Amino acid sequence: MERFISERAFRTPLSGIKKFSEKALALRDVIRLELGEPDFDTPTYIKEAAKEAMDKGYTHYTAIAGIPELREAIAEKLREENGIEADPENEILVTCGGYHAVFAVFNILLNPGDEVILTDPSWSAYYSVAKFVGAKVVYCPLYEDRGFKPDIEELENKISDKTKLVVLNTPQNPTGAVLDRKILEEVADIIQKKDVILLSDEVYEKIIFDGEKHFSIASIPDIRDKVITVFSFSKTYAMTGWRVGYVVANPTFTAHMRKMISISTVCASSIAQYAALAALRGPQDAVVEMIKEYEHRRNLIVSELNKISGVKCFKPKGAFYVFPDFSEISKDSMSLAMHILEKARVVTVPGVIFGPEIGEGHLRLSFATSRENLEEAVRRIREVVSDL
Ligand code: PLP
């Protein structure tokens, strides 16, 4: 069979996170901190809207770009909350979540051999999709002592004649760093000067703490046409299983992306699109409550981890992950995560999966789980790393 499998399929790595999840399934009494999804249920008003959509018979293919009402609602939200003016007719495409959007962007922009700049660390799916399309990954470090932000000059120097795409993510997975307006304006100057496109992944835009403000780089008019922004309903509304997200980009890009949608998914689920419409139009109290709870959990896990001798945990400003530095205990995050899984029955993700240099020596722990689980998980980790 193997000779029938394409080179692209062969060179695409299996998600490193999945490997740990699969091993965890075979164990009992495991605390799972590897999952990148809210533990909350989808708010009731959103589920009701989906039921109503089914009852009304909205169970067929929709327009490739998504139902017009949803695109209108997205355009309003983008104008009011993100400062982005986008034409719902030809600048907004509804997708099957952020994954689908990122996969499409890489496939549409990158030829084999093109360079893509990813941060070290960054969400591991970017690397896998880059491999799938045959692009070369160039890493730009995010420095922990600068709050996991890039050095702007270094970022500029990483851009070569072969670079086509730069990928940024704020709030960031796995570090929880938030790129503020000032640094994004500096990034915008570079993007404007250079012949590259910026993919801005903002799927965690609402999960942000300490009164920080999310800033969308596409709101800067001078570079608007060189930015493709990815948003999602998954994290904000605890809707990971519904698979709805959207892309905002210039019409030349969206025309090509429409073709890709039409030959792959055709459209996002009609029912899920009506649910997403209700999510945007309905009361946002549930979102506020979830974020408050994440903030409590963030405070708890950061303070507990910092009590472990040899562990330094950066306090994230957004998303629902901590990315503590365990390098004084072990520089090999893969073995450390395996040790913690086998001995403490806590699933974490080795930092090296997110980046070969800065990521190494770290673990990613999700705090999208109960406070009890977090306390118990850190207690178990403390116990098993103390003898290393
Ligand atoms: N972007 C980042 C940074 C993520 O962490 C994820 C999911 O973990 C996604 C995009 C995609 O999420 P979804 O496809 O559920 O929208």
mmCIF file of C-alpha atoms and ligand atoms in Angstrom:
data_model
loop_
_atom_site.group_PDB
_atom_site.id
_atom_site.type_symbol
_atom_site.label_atom_id
_atom_site.label_comp_id
_atom_site.label_asym_id
_atom_site.label_seq_id
_atom_site.Cartn_x
_atom_site.Cartn_y
_atom_site.Cartn_z
ATOM 1 C CA MET A 1 0.000 0.000 0.000
ATOM 2 C CA GLU A 2 2.735 2.434 1.007
ATOM 3 C CA ARG A 3 3.930 2.971 -2.571
ATOM 4 C CA PHE A 4 0.550 4.522 -3.342
ATOM 5 C CA ILE A 5 0.919 7.162 -0.644
ATOM 6 C CA SER A 6 2.029 10.587 -1.858
ATOM 7 C CA GLU A 7 5.300 12.201 -0.825
ATOM 8 C CA ARG A 8 3.350 15.066 0.768
ATOM 9 C CA ALA A 9 1.449 12.648 2.978
ATOM 10 C CA PHE A 10 4.669 10.877 3.983
ATOM 11 C CA ARG A 11 6.559 14.014 4.906
ATOM 12 C CA THR A 12 3.692 15.400 7.041
ATOM 13 C CA PRO A 13 4.290 14.518 10.685
ATOM 14 C CA LEU A 14 1.529 13.126 12.888
ATOM 15 C CA SER A 15 0.567 15.681 15.498
ATOM 16 C CA GLY A 16 2.933 15.225 18.436
ATOM 17 C CA ILE A 17 0.063 16.067 20.771
ATOM 18 C CA LYS A 18 -2.008 13.171 19.447
ATOM 19 C CA LYS A 19 0.787 10.739 20.285
ATOM 20 C CA PHE A 20 0.531 11.713 23.941
ATOM 21 C CA SER A 21 -3.273 11.682 23.921
ATOM 22 C CA GLU A 22 -3.287 8.166 22.500
ATOM 23 C CA LYS A 23 -0.910 6.886 25.163
ATOM 24 C CA ALA A 24 -3.008 8.568 27.850
ATOM 25 C CA LEU A 25 -6.104 6.675 26.717
ATOM 26 C CA ALA A 26 -4.480 3.421 27.772
ATOM 27 C CA LEU A 27 -3.923 4.664 31.348
ATOM 28 C CA ARG A 28 -6.394 5.097 34.203
ATOM 29 C CA ASP A 29 -6.879 8.073 36.500
ATOM 30 C CA VAL A 30 -5.223 10.444 34.063
ATOM 31 C CA ILE A 31 -5.479 14.245 34.210
ATOM 32 C CA ARG A 32 -5.462 15.605 30.689
ATOM 33 C CA LEU A 33 -3.790 18.965 30.320
ATOM 34 C CA GLU A 34 -2.820 18.468 26.693
ATOM 35 C CA LEU A 35 -6.158 19.388 25.172
ATOM 36 C CA GLY A 36 -6.564 22.678 23.345
ATOM 37 C CA GLU A 37 -10.261 23.096 23.909
ATOM 38 C CA PRO A 38 -12.609 24.696 26.430
ATOM 39 C CA ASP A 39 -14.062 22.317 29.022
ATOM 40 C CA PHE A 40 -17.274 24.385 29.139
ATOM 41 C CA ASP A 41 -20.440 23.384 27.336
ATOM 42 C CA THR A 42 -21.567 25.484 24.359
ATOM 43 C CA PRO A 43 -23.964 28.164 25.722
ATOM 44 C CA THR A 44 -27.637 27.111 25.572
ATOM 45 C CA TYR A 45 -28.825 29.916 23.287
ATOM 46 C CA ILE A 46 -26.355 28.744 20.649
ATOM 47 C CA LYS A 47 -27.533 25.133 20.863
ATOM 48 C CA GLU A 48 -31.153 26.282 20.662
ATOM 49 C CA ALA A 49 -30.374 28.176 17.448
ATOM 50 C CA ALA A 50 -28.936 25.008 15.927
ATOM 51 C CA LYS A 51 -32.057 23.026 16.833
ATOM 52 C CA GLU A 52 -34.225 25.731 15.328
ATOM 53 C CA ALA A 53 -32.134 25.704 12.137
ATOM 54 C CA MET A 54 -32.720 21.961 11.804
ATOM 55 C CA ASP A 55 -36.439 22.333 12.432
ATOM 56 C CA LYS A 56 -36.654 25.026 9.782
ATOM 57 C CA GLY A 57 -34.957 22.716 7.292
ATOM 58 C CA TYR A 58 -31.680 24.611 7.007
ATOM 59 C CA THR A 59 -29.943 21.325 6.412
ATOM 60 C CA HIS A 60 -28.529 21.747 2.923
ATOM 61 C CA TYR A 61 -25.377 23.081 1.259
ATOM 62 C CA THR A 62 -24.963 26.801 1.781
ATOM 63 C CA ALA A 63 -23.137 29.403 -0.304
ATOM 64 C CA ILE A 64 -19.418 28.517 -0.526
ATOM 65 C CA ALA A 65 -18.484 31.649 1.428
ATOM 66 C CA GLY A 66 -21.085 30.933 4.120
ATOM 67 C CA ILE A 67 -24.664 32.083 4.696
ATOM 68 C CA PRO A 68 -25.038 35.817 3.928
ATOM 69 C CA GLU A 69 -26.558 36.605 7.383
ATOM 70 C CA LEU A 70 -23.492 35.182 9.105
ATOM 71 C CA ARG A 71 -21.095 37.087 6.849
ATOM 72 C CA GLU A 72 -23.046 40.300 7.568
ATOM 73 C CA ALA A 73 -22.843 39.658 11.308
ATOM 74 C CA ILE A 74 -19.121 38.922 11.020
ATOM 75 C CA ALA A 75 -18.566 42.157 9.062
ATOM 76 C CA GLU A 76 -20.323 44.128 11.812
ATOM 77 C CA LYS A 77 -18.303 42.418 14.533
ATOM 78 C CA LEU A 78 -15.065 43.066 12.626
ATOM 79 C CA ARG A 79 -15.931 46.755 12.244
ATOM 80 C CA GLU A 80 -16.981 47.272 15.857
ATOM 81 C CA GLU A 81 -14.535 45.071 17.710
ATOM 82 C CA ASN A 82 -11.501 44.596 15.490
ATOM 83 C CA GLY A 83 -11.449 47.888 13.586
ATOM 84 C CA ILE A 84 -11.409 45.964 10.298
ATOM 85 C CA GLU A 85 -13.614 47.065 7.390
ATOM 86 C CA ALA A 86 -14.440 44.004 5.309
ATOM 87 C CA ASP A 87 -16.936 43.504 2.509
ATOM 88 C CA PRO A 88 -19.094 40.475 3.419
ATOM 89 C CA GLU A 89 -19.530 39.744 -0.308
ATOM 90 C CA ASN A 90 -15.923 39.164 -1.227
ATOM 91 C CA GLU A 91 -13.631 39.615 1.762
ATOM 92 C CA ILE A 92 -15.072 37.187 4.324
ATOM 93 C CA LEU A 93 -15.181 33.399 4.003
ATOM 94 C CA VAL A 94 -16.714 31.105 6.587
ATOM 95 C CA THR A 95 -14.589 27.984 7.125
ATOM 96 C CA CYS A 96 -14.734 24.696 9.010
ATOM 97 C CA GLY A 97 -12.799 26.223 11.903
ATOM 98 C CA GLY A 98 -9.361 27.771 12.116
ATOM 99 C CA TYR A 99 -7.589 24.559 11.106
ATOM 100 C CA HIS A 100 -9.331 24.554 7.746
ATOM 101 C CA ALA A 101 -8.531 28.238 7.289
ATOM 102 C CA VAL A 102 -4.828 27.795 8.054
ATOM 103 C CA PHE A 103 -4.611 24.718 5.801
ATOM 104 C CA ALA A 104 -6.195 26.686 2.957
ATOM 105 C CA VAL A 105 -3.952 29.735 3.403
ATOM 106 C CA PHE A 106 -0.747 27.667 3.273
ATOM 107 C CA ASN A 107 -1.988 25.689 0.279
ATOM 108 C CA ILE A 108 -3.048 28.737 -1.683
ATOM 109 C CA LEU A 109 0.062 30.816 -1.045
ATOM 110 C CA LEU A 110 2.978 28.436 -0.843
ATOM 111 C CA ASN A 111 4.806 26.521 -3.560
ATOM 112 C CA PRO A 112 7.368 23.840 -2.672
ATOM 113 C CA GLY A 113 10.607 25.559 -1.629
ATOM 114 C CA ASP A 114 8.950 28.846 -0.584
ATOM 115 C CA GLU A 115 9.902 29.996 2.879
ATOM 116 C CA VAL A 116 7.436 30.584 5.695
ATOM 117 C CA ILE A 117 8.425 32.279 8.935
ATOM 118 C CA LEU A 118 7.028 30.713 12.079
ATOM 119 C CA THR A 119 7.823 31.766 15.602
ATOM 120 C CA ASP A 120 9.664 29.415 17.959
ATOM 121 C CA PRO A 121 7.508 28.407 19.748
ATOM 122 C CA SER A 122 4.277 28.342 17.732
ATOM 123 C CA TRP A 123 1.192 26.158 17.270
ATOM 124 C CA SER A 124 2.483 22.849 15.856
ATOM 125 C CA ALA A 125 -0.099 22.602 13.055
ATOM 126 C CA TYR A 126 1.635 25.430 11.138
ATOM 127 C CA TYR A 127 4.774 23.308 10.908
ATOM 128 C CA SER A 128 2.852 20.221 9.787
ATOM 129 C CA VAL A 129 0.962 22.106 7.073
ATOM 130 C CA ALA A 130 4.195 23.753 5.907
ATOM 131 C CA LYS A 131 5.657 20.246 5.515
ATOM 132 C CA PHE A 132 2.542 19.107 3.680
ATOM 133 C CA VAL A 133 2.888 21.838 1.058
ATOM 134 C CA GLY A 134 6.685 21.404 0.839
ATOM 135 C CA ALA A 135 7.530 24.871 2.183
ATOM 136 C CA LYS A 136 10.696 25.573 4.160
ATOM 137 C CA VAL A 137 10.158 26.675 7.755
ATOM 138 C CA VAL A 138 12.360 29.459 9.088
ATOM 139 C CA TYR A 139 11.969 30.045 12.823
ATOM 140 C CA CYS A 140 12.023 33.420 14.506
ATOM 141 C CA PRO A 141 12.543 33.114 18.279
ATOM 142 C CA LEU A 142 10.146 34.505 20.849
ATOM 143 C CA TYR A 143 12.162 35.516 23.879
ATOM 144 C CA GLU A 144 10.834 34.507 27.260
ATOM 145 C CA ASP A 145 12.473 37.455 29.030
ATOM 146 C CA ARG A 146 10.620 39.783 26.654
ATOM 147 C CA GLY A 147 7.282 38.152 27.404
ATOM 148 C CA PHE A 148 7.630 35.724 24.478
ATOM 149 C CA LYS A 149 7.703 38.503 21.898
ATOM 150 C CA PRO A 150 9.919 38.619 18.816
ATOM 151 C CA ASP A 151 12.813 40.982 18.287
ATOM 152 C CA ILE A 152 11.595 43.146 15.440
ATOM 153 C CA GLU A 153 14.982 43.538 13.767
ATOM 154 C CA GLU A 154 15.538 39.803 13.930
ATOM 155 C CA LEU A 155 12.129 39.180 12.389
ATOM 156 C CA GLU A 156 12.978 41.532 9.543
ATOM 157 C CA ASN A 157 16.331 39.815 8.996
ATOM 158 C CA LYS A 158 14.660 36.417 8.733
ATOM 159 C CA ILE A 159 12.741 37.573 5.649
ATOM 160 C CA SER A 160 14.633 36.491 2.522
ATOM 161 C CA ASP A 161 13.870 36.641 -1.211
ATOM 162 C CA LYS A 162 12.217 33.252 -0.812
ATOM 163 C CA THR A 163 9.924 34.245 2.061
ATOM 164 C CA LYS A 164 6.298 34.461 1.076
ATOM 165 C CA LEU A 165 4.493 34.163 4.348
ATOM 166 C CA VAL A 166 5.004 35.275 7.950
ATOM 167 C CA VAL A 167 2.730 33.720 10.573
ATOM 168 C CA LEU A 168 1.865 35.456 13.834
ATOM 169 C CA ASN A 169 -0.604 34.368 16.485
ATOM 170 C CA THR A 170 -2.004 36.537 19.269
ATOM 171 C CA PRO A 171 -2.999 35.646 21.968
ATOM 172 C CA GLN A 172 -0.491 32.910 21.388
ATOM 173 C CA ASN A 173 -0.554 29.165 21.598
ATOM 174 C CA PRO A 174 1.483 27.820 23.432
ATOM 175 C CA THR A 175 2.871 30.757 25.463
ATOM 176 C CA GLY A 176 -0.225 32.885 26.116
ATOM 177 C CA ALA A 177 1.720 35.974 25.021
ATOM 178 C CA VAL A 178 -0.293 38.878 23.651
ATOM 179 C CA LEU A 179 1.226 41.097 20.977
ATOM 180 C CA ASP A 180 0.247 44.675 21.757
ATOM 181 C CA ARG A 181 -0.540 47.469 19.362
ATOM 182 C CA LYS A 182 2.953 48.975 19.529
ATOM 183 C CA ILE A 183 4.786 45.822 18.475
ATOM 184 C CA LEU A 184 2.175 45.029 15.836
ATOM 185 C CA GLU A 185 2.657 48.495 14.348
ATOM 186 C CA GLU A 186 6.365 47.723 14.100
ATOM 187 C CA VAL A 187 5.558 44.395 12.440
ATOM 188 C CA ALA A 188 3.239 46.252 10.059
ATOM 189 C CA ASP A 189 6.119 48.521 8.959
ATOM 190 C CA ILE A 190 8.150 45.449 8.031
ATOM 191 C CA ILE A 191 5.286 43.775 6.204
ATOM 192 C CA GLN A 192 4.679 46.951 4.240
ATOM 193 C CA LYS A 193 8.347 47.234 3.237
ATOM 194 C CA LYS A 194 8.848 43.588 2.299
ATOM 195 C CA ASP A 195 7.256 41.504 -0.415
ATOM 196 C CA VAL A 196 5.434 39.109 1.924
ATOM 197 C CA ILE A 197 1.983 38.232 3.242
ATOM 198 C CA LEU A 198 1.167 38.064 6.937
ATOM 199 C CA LEU A 199 -1.129 35.406 8.351
ATOM 200 C CA SER A 200 -2.543 36.703 11.618
ATOM 201 C CA ASP A 201 -4.117 33.911 13.655
ATOM 202 C CA GLU A 202 -6.490 35.480 16.166
ATOM 203 C CA VAL A 203 -8.582 32.504 17.240
ATOM 204 C CA TYR A 204 -7.979 33.323 20.935
ATOM 205 C CA GLU A 205 -8.875 37.026 20.507
ATOM 206 C CA LYS A 206 -11.433 37.021 23.341
ATOM 207 C CA ILE A 207 -9.499 34.956 25.852
ATOM 208 C CA ILE A 208 -7.404 37.736 27.242
ATOM 209 C CA PHE A 209 -6.630 38.763 30.844
ATOM 210 C CA ASP A 210 -5.501 41.608 33.088
ATOM 211 C CA GLY A 211 -7.460 44.171 31.097
ATOM 212 C CA GLU A 212 -5.211 43.687 28.028
ATOM 213 C CA LYS A 213 -6.755 44.649 24.704
ATOM 214 C CA HIS A 214 -6.648 42.464 21.647
ATOM 215 C CA PHE A 215 -5.357 44.330 18.590
ATOM 216 C CA SER A 216 -5.933 43.147 15.021
ATOM 217 C CA ILE A 217 -3.061 44.049 12.737
ATOM 218 C CA ALA A 218 -5.399 44.117 9.706
ATOM 219 C CA SER A 219 -6.949 47.264 11.214
ATOM 220 C CA ILE A 220 -3.844 49.164 10.067
ATOM 221 C CA PRO A 221 -5.029 50.464 6.672
ATOM 222 C CA ASP A 222 -1.597 50.574 4.981
ATOM 223 C CA ILE A 223 -1.075 46.825 5.177
ATOM 224 C CA ARG A 224 -4.649 45.616 5.160
ATOM 225 C CA ASP A 225 -4.328 43.940 1.749
ATOM 226 C CA LYS A 226 -1.205 42.057 2.805
ATOM 227 C CA VAL A 227 -2.833 40.521 5.875
ATOM 228 C CA ILE A 228 -4.983 37.403 6.020
ATOM 229 C CA THR A 229 -6.694 37.076 9.397
ATOM 230 C CA VAL A 230 -8.091 33.846 10.804
ATOM 231 C CA PHE A 231 -10.808 33.842 13.473
ATOM 232 C CA SER A 232 -12.830 31.035 15.006
ATOM 233 C CA PHE A 233 -15.914 30.347 17.092
ATOM 234 C CA SER A 234 -14.213 27.355 18.720
ATOM 235 C CA LYS A 235 -12.440 28.916 21.677
ATOM 236 C CA THR A 236 -14.596 31.997 22.356
ATOM 237 C CA TYR A 237 -17.917 30.159 22.509
ATOM 238 C CA ALA A 238 -16.713 26.671 23.511
ATOM 239 C CA MET A 239 -17.723 25.447 20.053
ATOM 240 C CA THR A 240 -14.755 23.292 19.013
ATOM 241 C CA GLY A 241 -16.955 20.469 17.758
ATOM 242 C CA TRP A 242 -19.140 22.710 15.606
ATOM 243 C CA ARG A 243 -16.245 23.541 13.288
ATOM 244 C CA VAL A 244 -16.874 27.158 12.339
ATOM 245 C CA GLY A 245 -14.310 29.874 11.766
ATOM 246 C CA TYR A 246 -13.665 32.561 9.178
ATOM 247 C CA VAL A 247 -11.008 34.218 7.100
ATOM 248 C CA VAL A 248 -10.804 37.918 6.306
ATOM 249 C CA ALA A 249 -8.645 38.774 3.325
ATOM 250 C CA ASN A 250 -8.460 40.758 0.105
ATOM 251 C CA PRO A 251 -10.718 39.662 -2.787
ATOM 252 C CA THR A 252 -7.885 38.236 -4.905
ATOM 253 C CA PHE A 253 -7.022 35.792 -2.156
ATOM 254 C CA THR A 254 -10.620 34.947 -1.279
ATOM 255 C CA ALA A 255 -11.406 34.194 -4.959
ATOM 256 C CA HIS A 256 -8.779 31.448 -4.892
ATOM 257 C CA MET A 257 -9.847 30.256 -1.490
ATOM 258 C CA ARG A 258 -13.449 29.936 -2.691
ATOM 259 C CA LYS A 259 -12.220 27.463 -5.305
ATOM 260 C CA MET A 260 -10.480 25.470 -2.599
ATOM 261 C CA ILE A 261 -13.541 25.396 -0.399
ATOM 262 C CA SER A 262 -15.712 24.385 -3.326
ATOM 263 C CA ILE A 263 -13.571 21.335 -4.089
ATOM 264 C CA SER A 264 -12.973 20.282 -0.502
ATOM 265 C CA THR A 265 -15.658 21.049 2.087
ATOM 266 C CA VAL A 266 -18.156 22.922 -0.178
ATOM 267 C CA CYS A 267 -19.204 24.964 2.856
ATOM 268 C CA ALA A 268 -19.166 24.855 6.640
ATOM 269 C CA SER A 269 -22.064 22.910 8.195
ATOM 270 C CA SER A 270 -25.314 24.806 7.602
ATOM 271 C CA ILE A 271 -26.559 24.069 11.119
ATOM 272 C CA ALA A 272 -23.306 25.158 12.719
ATOM 273 C CA GLN A 273 -23.390 28.395 10.708
ATOM 274 C CA TYR A 274 -26.811 29.278 12.166
ATOM 275 C CA ALA A 275 -25.436 28.471 15.610
ATOM 276 C CA ALA A 276 -22.470 30.764 14.937
ATOM 277 C CA LEU A 277 -24.851 33.522 13.844
ATOM 278 C CA ALA A 278 -26.699 33.209 17.159
ATOM 279 C CA ALA A 279 -23.369 33.236 19.000
ATOM 280 C CA LEU A 280 -22.478 36.623 17.509
ATOM 281 C CA ARG A 281 -25.935 38.179 17.776
ATOM 282 C CA GLY A 282 -26.820 36.829 21.245
ATOM 283 C CA PRO A 283 -25.839 37.962 24.766
ATOM 284 C CA GLN A 284 -22.113 37.667 25.471
ATOM 285 C CA ASP A 285 -22.448 37.021 29.233
ATOM 286 C CA ALA A 286 -21.428 33.377 28.945
ATOM 287 C CA VAL A 287 -18.197 34.405 27.243
ATOM 288 C CA VAL A 288 -17.423 36.908 30.001
ATOM 289 C CA GLU A 289 -18.043 34.210 32.640
ATOM 290 C CA MET A 290 -15.786 31.699 30.918
ATOM 291 C CA ILE A 291 -12.974 34.233 30.646
ATOM 292 C CA LYS A 292 -13.289 35.106 34.339
ATOM 293 C CA GLU A 293 -12.958 31.445 35.232
ATOM 294 C CA TYR A 294 -9.937 31.018 32.924
ATOM 295 C CA GLU A 295 -8.309 33.962 34.660
ATOM 296 C CA HIS A 296 -8.792 32.350 38.099
ATOM 297 C CA ARG A 297 -7.335 29.124 36.808
ATOM 298 C CA ARG A 298 -4.428 30.941 35.191
ATOM 299 C CA ASN A 299 -3.572 32.588 38.510
ATOM 300 C CA LEU A 300 -3.829 29.274 40.315
ATOM 301 C CA ILE A 301 -1.685 27.201 37.981
ATOM 302 C CA VAL A 302 1.008 29.852 37.547
ATOM 303 C CA SER A 303 1.423 30.282 41.284
ATOM 304 C CA GLU A 304 1.410 26.516 41.939
ATOM 305 C CA LEU A 305 3.944 25.776 39.189
ATOM 306 C CA ASN A 306 6.262 28.517 40.381
ATOM 307 C CA LYS A 307 6.387 26.805 43.778
ATOM 308 C CA ILE A 308 8.134 23.802 42.220
ATOM 309 C CA SER A 309 11.853 24.133 42.641
ATOM 310 C CA GLY A 310 13.516 24.455 39.209
ATOM 311 C CA VAL A 311 10.354 25.573 37.381
ATOM 312 C CA LYS A 312 9.785 29.081 36.037
ATOM 313 C CA CYS A 313 6.337 29.851 34.751
ATOM 314 C CA PHE A 314 5.610 32.939 32.647
ATOM 315 C CA LYS A 315 2.210 34.439 33.434
ATOM 316 C CA PRO A 316 0.223 34.312 30.199
ATOM 317 C CA LYS A 317 -1.877 37.294 29.172
ATOM 318 C CA GLY A 318 -4.249 35.305 27.007
ATOM 319 C CA ALA A 319 -5.367 31.909 25.598
ATOM 320 C CA PHE A 320 -5.618 28.999 28.057
ATOM 321 C CA TYR A 321 -2.120 27.569 28.213
ATOM 322 C CA VAL A 322 0.900 27.950 30.434
ATOM 323 C CA PHE A 323 4.344 27.226 29.049
ATOM 324 C CA PRO A 324 6.599 26.709 32.064
ATOM 325 C CA ASP A 325 10.342 26.354 31.724
ATOM 326 C CA PHE A 326 11.493 23.008 33.185
ATOM 327 C CA SER A 327 15.008 23.196 31.747
ATOM 328 C CA GLU A 328 16.685 23.237 35.180
ATOM 329 C CA ILE A 329 15.010 19.871 35.807
ATOM 330 C CA SER A 330 15.317 18.429 32.296
ATOM 331 C CA LYS A 331 16.380 19.867 28.972
ATOM 332 C CA ASP A 332 14.627 17.062 27.119
ATOM 333 C CA SER A 333 10.935 17.974 27.104
ATOM 334 C CA MET A 334 9.888 14.816 25.244
ATOM 335 C CA SER A 335 11.322 12.494 27.935
ATOM 336 C CA LEU A 336 10.093 14.777 30.707
ATOM 337 C CA ALA A 337 6.519 14.767 29.387
ATOM 338 C CA MET A 338 6.668 10.983 29.037
ATOM 339 C CA HIS A 339 8.011 10.631 32.602
ATOM 340 C CA ILE A 340 5.217 12.863 33.918
ATOM 341 C CA LEU A 341 2.634 10.910 31.949
ATOM 342 C CA GLU A 342 3.841 7.508 33.130
ATOM 343 C CA LYS A 343 4.623 8.378 36.755
ATOM 344 C CA ALA A 344 2.162 11.170 37.569
ATOM 345 C CA ARG A 345 -0.559 10.278 35.075
ATOM 346 C CA VAL A 346 -0.750 13.882 33.904
ATOM 347 C CA VAL A 347 -0.754 14.550 30.163
ATOM 348 C CA THR A 348 1.275 17.582 29.105
ATOM 349 C CA VAL A 349 2.769 18.493 25.740
ATOM 350 C CA PRO A 350 6.555 18.659 25.260
ATOM 351 C CA GLY A 351 7.657 22.170 24.331
ATOM 352 C CA VAL A 352 9.920 20.917 21.548
ATOM 353 C CA ILE A 353 6.781 20.156 19.522
ATOM 354 C CA PHE A 354 6.180 23.907 19.321
ATOM 355 C CA GLY A 355 9.706 24.949 18.516
ATOM 356 C CA PRO A 356 13.132 23.306 18.369
ATOM 357 C CA GLU A 357 15.102 25.857 20.392
ATOM 358 C CA ILE A 358 13.048 28.130 22.608
ATOM 359 C CA GLY A 359 10.272 25.539 22.900
ATOM 360 C CA GLU A 360 12.649 22.842 24.145
ATOM 361 C CA GLY A 361 12.942 22.601 27.922
ATOM 362 C CA HIS A 362 9.303 23.685 28.333
ATOM 363 C CA LEU A 363 5.988 21.890 28.714
ATOM 364 C CA ARG A 364 2.588 23.144 27.607
ATOM 365 C CA LEU A 365 -0.249 22.683 30.089
ATOM 366 C CA SER A 366 -3.797 23.695 29.290
ATOM 367 C CA PHE A 367 -5.839 25.266 32.050
ATOM 368 C CA ALA A 368 -9.118 24.601 30.272
ATOM 369 C CA THR A 369 -10.016 22.167 33.037
ATOM 370 C CA SER A 370 -11.347 22.445 36.594
ATOM 371 C CA ARG A 371 -9.408 24.109 39.422
ATOM 372 C CA GLU A 372 -9.432 20.759 41.294
ATOM 373 C CA ASN A 373 -7.802 19.032 38.342
ATOM 374 C CA LEU A 374 -5.178 21.753 38.070
ATOM 375 C CA GLU A 375 -4.290 21.587 41.760
ATOM 376 C CA GLU A 376 -4.074 17.814 41.716
ATOM 377 C CA ALA A 377 -2.064 17.787 38.466
ATOM 378 C CA VAL A 378 0.560 20.207 39.784
ATOM 379 C CA ARG A 379 0.766 18.286 43.061
ATOM 380 C CA ARG A 380 1.478 15.085 41.124
ATOM 381 C CA ILE A 381 3.999 16.781 38.842
ATOM 382 C CA ARG A 382 5.839 18.245 41.850
ATOM 383 C CA GLU A 383 6.099 14.782 43.361
ATOM 384 C CA VAL A 384 7.534 13.103 40.293
ATOM 385 C CA VAL A 385 9.976 15.794 39.220
ATOM 386 C CA SER A 386 11.475 16.194 42.675
ATOM 387 C CA ASP A 387 13.489 12.989 42.193
ATOM 388 C CA LEU A 388 14.874 13.933 38.777
HETATM 389 N N1 PLP B 1 -5.030 28.486 15.660
HETATM 390 C C1 PLP B 1 -4.494 28.176 16.855
HETATM 391 C C2 PLP B 1 -3.368 28.972 17.354
HETATM 392 C C3 PLP B 1 -5.008 27.103 17.605
HETATM 393 O O1 PLP B 1 -4.465 26.817 18.785
HETATM 394 C C4 PLP B 1 -6.089 26.358 17.071
HETATM 395 C C5 PLP B 1 -6.617 25.190 17.804
HETATM 396 O O2 PLP B 1 -6.074 24.702 18.748
HETATM 397 C C6 PLP B 1 -6.626 26.755 15.844
HETATM 398 C C7 PLP B 1 -6.069 27.805 15.153
HETATM 399 C C8 PLP B 1 -7.771 26.048 15.199
HETATM 400 O O3 PLP B 1 -8.886 25.864 15.965
HETATM 401 P P1 PLP B 1 -10.323 25.558 15.316
HETATM 402 O O4 PLP B 1 -10.068 24.799 14.054
HETATM 403 O O5 PLP B 1 -11.061 24.769 16.317
HETATM 404 O O6 PLP B 1 -10.908 26.899 15.024
#
